[in-house]
Amino acid sequence: PNQMIRMYPLRKAFTDDQISGFPLQVAGHNSGPLFVIKPASAALTPRSWQHRLTYDHDLEIIHPWYYSTTLPDDDMKVEFAPGSKTGIYRFTFPGNTPRQLLFDVPGNQINGETITAQTFYHGDVPVFLYGQFNTPAKAGTVADTLQYVSFPDTTVNIITLKYGISYVSAASAKNNFEREIAGKSFSDVQEAGQLRWKEIVDLVKVEGGSEAQRRSFYTALYRCHERMVDITEDSSYYSGYNKKVNTTAAPFYVDDATWDTYQALHPLRMIFHPRQEEDMLNSYALMYRQSGWMPTFPRLYGDHPCMNGFHSTIVFLDALRKGLHIPELATAYEGMKKNALSATMLPWRNGESCSLDSFYRSRGYYPALPPGEQETVSAVHPFEKRQAVAVTLGHSYDDWALSQLAKALKHEDDARLFAARGENYRHLWNAAKGFFMPKDSAGN
């Protein structure tokens, strides 16, 4: 739960009956497959990587601690079990056929049973791999484009790959491997993962309802523990906010989306895991200190300013009122105040404000364009547009929460300022229509 290693088979959607590969790591909760591999038992050609693997839905097993699928056309079975910073794959090949694994990352170093590699996620996040096969491997290429490893010992039909992942260094990837998974069998890793997830499932006992409803509930409970993720390795972590390795005595978490998680997920975690939530919110404060802005969707590589608003204000206020202790609260407040006063409110943007933000601060609402009028502000996202009503309402709520934080922290002037701004939603209420309605810059 809330750990780095994630895997899902790469396919267009769950209804797709073909798999294009199996990642050793997925850096973001819904994107970023890394070190993708694909088993192959047929003769290789330069186009073997494009070959998709047909699988049988009825033979697929999916648990948070174990994955298994059967590839009937290839007569192979693929299994996976995750650790925290490590994982293990098990490939069962048919007899009397080549045993090969294709890799999407060039430059893998093979030395007997050991594999090492490095790649980059999102252009600048270094990702390191250290792994070991259960039998000696031999590296090869096809037409200088397709990289693969083969296993000369034809008596070994079951190939396992145990590995560690690091965002810090090659040495740390090996340390993660040695600490977590060296000397352990596939069953050891699978059973340890199942026990950790059982602790989560046992947090809540559900009675009544249908089996399908209970399954939905526990699936949701699993998803509530899928992120944020702890990327701390020993006492270090790579931060996408200052683009370097940092030292720490506490866990550093990334991969959140406050627009999605402030209403229910963060409050739930404050009840279930208050100490963990404290570390997560402390990570937000560190992200501000390292980058200069309070993030909205903190990812591994830095902020992904998705949607609108920056609802960390509400999360921090909720945490404070629930009695959580956040050592970096003063820093976090400084960051939220800076965002409120200086950052742009434009959807899918974070950073310095623009003319629309200046208008908001003087008039109390985000100006909409009259129907048919072309956009004149270059900073506006070409697809997301201004979202004038949503921006005004969302930031009114953020400012109200910030006023409450300011009051609790004895910043009385700030409390008055943001309390007044918290009333800005009133500027767009149309009593005759019974709706919040957009206004243009002339007040129409």
PDB file of N, CA and C in Angstrom, residues 250-300:
ATOM      1  N   ALA A 250      12.240  11.506   7.037  1.00  0.00           N
ATOM      2  CA  ALA A 250      10.827  11.136   6.975  1.00  0.00           C
ATOM      3  C   ALA A 250      10.476  10.728   5.553  1.00  0.00           C
ATOM      4  N   PRO A 251       9.406   9.965   5.378  1.00  0.00           N
ATOM      5  CA  PRO A 251       8.986   9.580   4.023  1.00  0.00           C
ATOM      6  C   PRO A 251       8.607  10.799   3.181  1.00  0.00           C
ATOM      7  N   PHE A 252       8.931  10.718   1.896  1.00  0.00           N
ATOM      8  CA  PHE A 252       8.555  11.763   0.944  1.00  0.00           C
ATOM      9  C   PHE A 252       7.588  11.136  -0.062  1.00  0.00           C
ATOM     10  N   TYR A 253       6.406  11.739  -0.171  1.00  0.00           N
ATOM     11  CA  TYR A 253       5.336  11.175  -0.992  1.00  0.00           C
ATOM     12  C   TYR A 253       5.072  12.043  -2.218  1.00  0.00           C
ATOM     13  N   VAL A 254       4.756  11.397  -3.337  1.00  0.00           N
ATOM     14  CA  VAL A 254       4.315  12.082  -4.556  1.00  0.00           C
ATOM     15  C   VAL A 254       3.101  11.333  -5.110  1.00  0.00           C
ATOM     16  N   ASP A 255       2.589  11.843  -6.226  1.00  0.00           N
ATOM     17  CA  ASP A 255       1.497  11.217  -6.971  1.00  0.00           C
ATOM     18  C   ASP A 255       0.154  11.430  -6.273  1.00  0.00           C
ATOM     19  N   ASP A 256      -0.316  12.660  -6.340  1.00  0.00           N
ATOM     20  CA  ASP A 256      -1.610  13.024  -5.776  1.00  0.00           C
ATOM     21  C   ASP A 256      -2.325  13.916  -6.774  1.00  0.00           C
ATOM     22  N   ALA A 257      -3.582  14.178  -6.516  1.00  0.00           N
ATOM     23  CA  ALA A 257      -4.389  15.023  -7.394  1.00  0.00           C
ATOM     24  C   ALA A 257      -5.456  15.679  -6.533  1.00  0.00           C
ATOM     25  N   THR A 258      -5.129  16.822  -5.939  1.00  0.00           N
ATOM     26  CA  THR A 258      -6.007  17.340  -4.896  1.00  0.00           C
ATOM     27  C   THR A 258      -7.395  17.683  -5.416  1.00  0.00           C
ATOM     28  N   TRP A 259      -7.515  18.046  -6.690  1.00  0.00           N
ATOM     29  CA  TRP A 259      -8.854  18.308  -7.241  1.00  0.00           C
ATOM     30  C   TRP A 259      -9.727  17.064  -7.106  1.00  0.00           C
ATOM     31  N   ASP A 260      -9.110  15.878  -7.182  1.00  0.00           N
ATOM     32  CA  ASP A 260      -9.834  14.609  -7.073  1.00  0.00           C
ATOM     33  C   ASP A 260      -9.914  14.094  -5.638  1.00  0.00           C
ATOM     34  N   THR A 261      -8.951  14.437  -4.797  1.00  0.00           N
ATOM     35  CA  THR A 261      -8.779  13.708  -3.541  1.00  0.00           C
ATOM     36  C   THR A 261      -9.085  14.515  -2.286  1.00  0.00           C
ATOM     37  N   TYR A 262      -9.326  15.823  -2.399  1.00  0.00           N
ATOM     38  CA  TYR A 262      -9.481  16.628  -1.184  1.00  0.00           C
ATOM     39  C   TYR A 262     -10.793  16.359  -0.471  1.00  0.00           C
ATOM     40  N   GLN A 263     -11.824  15.946  -1.213  1.00  0.00           N
ATOM     41  CA  GLN A 263     -13.147  15.830  -0.595  1.00  0.00           C
ATOM     42  C   GLN A 263     -13.311  14.558   0.232  1.00  0.00           C
ATOM     43  N   ALA A 264     -12.696  13.454  -0.198  1.00  0.00           N
ATOM     44  CA  ALA A 264     -12.965  12.178   0.462  1.00  0.00           C
ATOM     45  C   ALA A 264     -11.706  11.396   0.817  1.00  0.00           C
ATOM     46  N   LEU A 265     -10.729  11.331  -0.100  1.00  0.00           N
ATOM     47  CA  LEU A 265      -9.575  10.460   0.152  1.00  0.00           C
ATOM     48  C   LEU A 265      -8.692  10.998   1.284  1.00  0.00           C
ATOM     49  N   HIS A 266      -8.318  12.270   1.221  1.00  0.00           N
ATOM     50  CA  HIS A 266      -7.510  12.832   2.311  1.00  0.00           C
ATOM     51  C   HIS A 266      -8.244  12.757   3.652  1.00  0.00           C
ATOM     52  N   PRO A 267      -9.529  13.132   3.733  1.00  0.00           N
ATOM     53  CA  PRO A 267     -10.221  12.992   5.023  1.00  0.00           C
ATOM     54  C   PRO A 267     -10.277  11.545   5.526  1.00  0.00           C
ATOM     55  N   LEU A 268     -10.441  10.590   4.621  1.00  0.00           N
ATOM     56  CA  LEU A 268     -10.465   9.187   5.039  1.00  0.00           C
ATOM     57  C   LEU A 268      -9.112   8.776   5.622  1.00  0.00           C
ATOM     58  N   ARG A 269      -8.040   9.201   4.958  1.00  0.00           N
ATOM     59  CA  ARG A 269      -6.698   8.838   5.434  1.00  0.00           C
ATOM     60  C   ARG A 269      -6.400   9.489   6.784  1.00  0.00           C
ATOM     61  N   MET A 270      -6.940  10.668   7.023  1.00  0.00           N
ATOM     62  CA  MET A 270      -6.735  11.294   8.336  1.00  0.00           C
ATOM     63  C   MET A 270      -7.323  10.454   9.453  1.00  0.00           C
ATOM     64  N   ILE A 271      -8.368   9.682   9.128  1.00  0.00           N
ATOM     65  CA  ILE A 271      -8.979   8.796  10.119  1.00  0.00           C
ATOM     66  C   ILE A 271      -8.200   7.484  10.221  1.00  0.00           C
ATOM     67  N   PHE A 272      -7.894   6.883   9.078  1.00  0.00           N
ATOM     68  CA  PHE A 272      -7.220   5.581   9.058  1.00  0.00           C
ATOM     69  C   PHE A 272      -5.739   5.682   9.421  1.00  0.00           C
ATOM     70  N   HIS A 273      -5.046   6.656   8.815  1.00  0.00           N
ATOM     71  CA  HIS A 273      -3.586   6.721   8.909  1.00  0.00           C
ATOM     72  C   HIS A 273      -3.127   8.162   9.148  1.00  0.00           C
ATOM     73  N   PRO A 274      -3.424   8.729  10.307  1.00  0.00           N
ATOM     74  CA  PRO A 274      -3.074  10.143  10.520  1.00  0.00           C
ATOM     75  C   PRO A 274      -1.583  10.424  10.416  1.00  0.00           C
ATOM     76  N   ARG A 275      -0.724   9.514  10.890  1.00  0.00           N
ATOM     77  CA  ARG A 275       0.725   9.764  10.804  1.00  0.00           C
ATOM     78  C   ARG A 275       1.186   9.790   9.342  1.00  0.00           C
ATOM     79  N   GLN A 276       0.636   8.893   8.549  1.00  0.00           N
ATOM     80  CA  GLN A 276       0.978   8.871   7.128  1.00  0.00           C
ATOM     81  C   GLN A 276       0.505  10.153   6.443  1.00  0.00           C
ATOM     82  N   GLU A 277      -0.683  10.595   6.784  1.00  0.00           N
ATOM     83  CA  GLU A 277      -1.199  11.831   6.202  1.00  0.00           C
ATOM     84  C   GLU A 277      -0.315  13.016   6.586  1.00  0.00           C
ATOM     85  N   GLU A 278       0.194  13.031   7.792  1.00  0.00           N
ATOM     86  CA  GLU A 278       1.116  14.099   8.192  1.00  0.00           C
ATOM     87  C   GLU A 278       2.346  14.116   7.300  1.00  0.00           C
ATOM     88  N   ASP A 279       2.895  12.943   7.014  1.00  0.00           N
ATOM     89  CA  ASP A 279       4.069  12.876   6.133  1.00  0.00           C
ATOM     90  C   ASP A 279       3.725  13.343   4.724  1.00  0.00           C
ATOM     91  N   MET A 280       2.538  13.004   4.254  1.00  0.00           N
ATOM     92  CA  MET A 280       2.132  13.426   2.913  1.00  0.00           C
ATOM     93  C   MET A 280       1.996  14.940   2.830  1.00  0.00           C
ATOM     94  N   LEU A 281       1.373  15.536   3.832  1.00  0.00           N
ATOM     95  CA  LEU A 281       1.215  16.991   3.812  1.00  0.00           C
ATOM     96  C   LEU A 281       2.550  17.686   4.021  1.00  0.00           C
ATOM     97  N   ASN A 282       3.426  17.089   4.822  1.00  0.00           N
ATOM     98  CA  ASN A 282       4.764  17.648   4.954  1.00  0.00           C
ATOM     99  C   ASN A 282       5.488  17.626   3.613  1.00  0.00           C
ATOM    100  N   SER A 283       5.226  16.588   2.804  1.00  0.00           N
ATOM    101  CA  SER A 283       5.828  16.507   1.471  1.00  0.00           C
ATOM    102  C   SER A 283       5.363  17.657   0.593  1.00  0.00           C
ATOM    103  N   TYR A 284       4.094  18.044   0.715  1.00  0.00           N
ATOM    104  CA  TYR A 284       3.592  19.208  -0.027  1.00  0.00           C
ATOM    105  C   TYR A 284       4.397  20.459   0.321  1.00  0.00           C
ATOM    106  N   ALA A 285       4.639  20.647   1.603  1.00  0.00           N
ATOM    107  CA  ALA A 285       5.402  21.825   2.033  1.00  0.00           C
ATOM    108  C   ALA A 285       6.812  21.799   1.452  1.00  0.00           C
ATOM    109  N   LEU A 286       7.426  20.627   1.435  1.00  0.00           N
ATOM    110  CA  LEU A 286       8.773  20.512   0.866  1.00  0.00           C
ATOM    111  C   LEU A 286       8.754  20.785  -0.635  1.00  0.00           C
ATOM    112  N   MET A 287       7.713  20.347  -1.318  1.00  0.00           N
ATOM    113  CA  MET A 287       7.602  20.623  -2.753  1.00  0.00           C
ATOM    114  C   MET A 287       7.557  22.123  -3.005  1.00  0.00           C
ATOM    115  N   TYR A 288       6.803  22.845  -2.172  1.00  0.00           N
ATOM    116  CA  TYR A 288       6.781  24.310  -2.313  1.00  0.00           C
ATOM    117  C   TYR A 288       8.159  24.893  -2.060  1.00  0.00           C
ATOM    118  N   ARG A 289       8.814  24.449  -1.011  1.00  0.00           N
ATOM    119  CA  ARG A 289      10.135  24.978  -0.685  1.00  0.00           C
ATOM    120  C   ARG A 289      11.118  24.730  -1.823  1.00  0.00           C
ATOM    121  N   GLN A 290      10.989  23.588  -2.485  1.00  0.00           N
ATOM    122  CA  GLN A 290      11.939  23.224  -3.536  1.00  0.00           C
ATOM    123  C   GLN A 290      11.628  23.874  -4.877  1.00  0.00           C
ATOM    124  N   SER A 291      10.355  24.162  -5.149  1.00  0.00           N
ATOM    125  CA  SER A 291       9.985  24.639  -6.487  1.00  0.00           C
ATOM    126  C   SER A 291       9.498  26.087  -6.521  1.00  0.00           C
ATOM    127  N   GLY A 292       9.042  26.603  -5.379  1.00  0.00           N
ATOM    128  CA  GLY A 292       8.541  27.970  -5.349  1.00  0.00           C
ATOM    129  C   GLY A 292       7.044  28.096  -5.488  1.00  0.00           C
ATOM    130  N   TRP A 293       6.342  26.967  -5.768  1.00  0.00           N
ATOM    131  CA  TRP A 293       4.888  27.004  -5.875  1.00  0.00           C
ATOM    132  C   TRP A 293       4.301  25.805  -5.138  1.00  0.00           C
ATOM    133  N   MET A 294       3.142  26.003  -4.531  1.00  0.00           N
ATOM    134  CA  MET A 294       2.431  24.878  -3.949  1.00  0.00           C
ATOM    135  C   MET A 294       1.826  24.066  -5.092  1.00  0.00           C
ATOM    136  N   PRO A 295       2.108  22.769  -5.169  1.00  0.00           N
ATOM    137  CA  PRO A 295       1.624  21.986  -6.314  1.00  0.00           C
ATOM    138  C   PRO A 295       0.130  21.697  -6.208  1.00  0.00           C
ATOM    139  N   THR A 296      -0.455  21.344  -7.352  1.00  0.00           N
ATOM    140  CA  THR A 296      -1.859  20.950  -7.395  1.00  0.00           C
ATOM    141  C   THR A 296      -1.992  19.447  -7.623  1.00  0.00           C
ATOM    142  N   PHE A 297      -1.278  18.935  -8.600  1.00  0.00           N
ATOM    143  CA  PHE A 297      -1.209  17.494  -8.854  1.00  0.00           C
ATOM    144  C   PHE A 297       0.260  17.095  -8.762  1.00  0.00           C
ATOM    145  N   PRO A 298       0.776  16.852  -7.567  1.00  0.00           N
ATOM    146  CA  PRO A 298       2.213  16.556  -7.459  1.00  0.00           C
ATOM    147  C   PRO A 298       2.543  15.165  -8.005  1.00  0.00           C
ATOM    148  N   ARG A 299       3.297  15.153  -9.069  1.00  0.00           N
ATOM    149  CA  ARG A 299       3.734  13.902  -9.677  1.00  0.00           C
ATOM    150  C   ARG A 299       5.217  13.685  -9.367  1.00  0.00           C
ATOM    151  N   LEU A 300       5.722  12.552  -9.807  1.00  0.00           N
ATOM    152  CA  LEU A 300       7.124  12.232  -9.596  1.00  0.00           C
ATOM    153  C   LEU A 300       8.032  13.282 -10.216  1.00  0.00           C
TER     154      LEU A 300
END
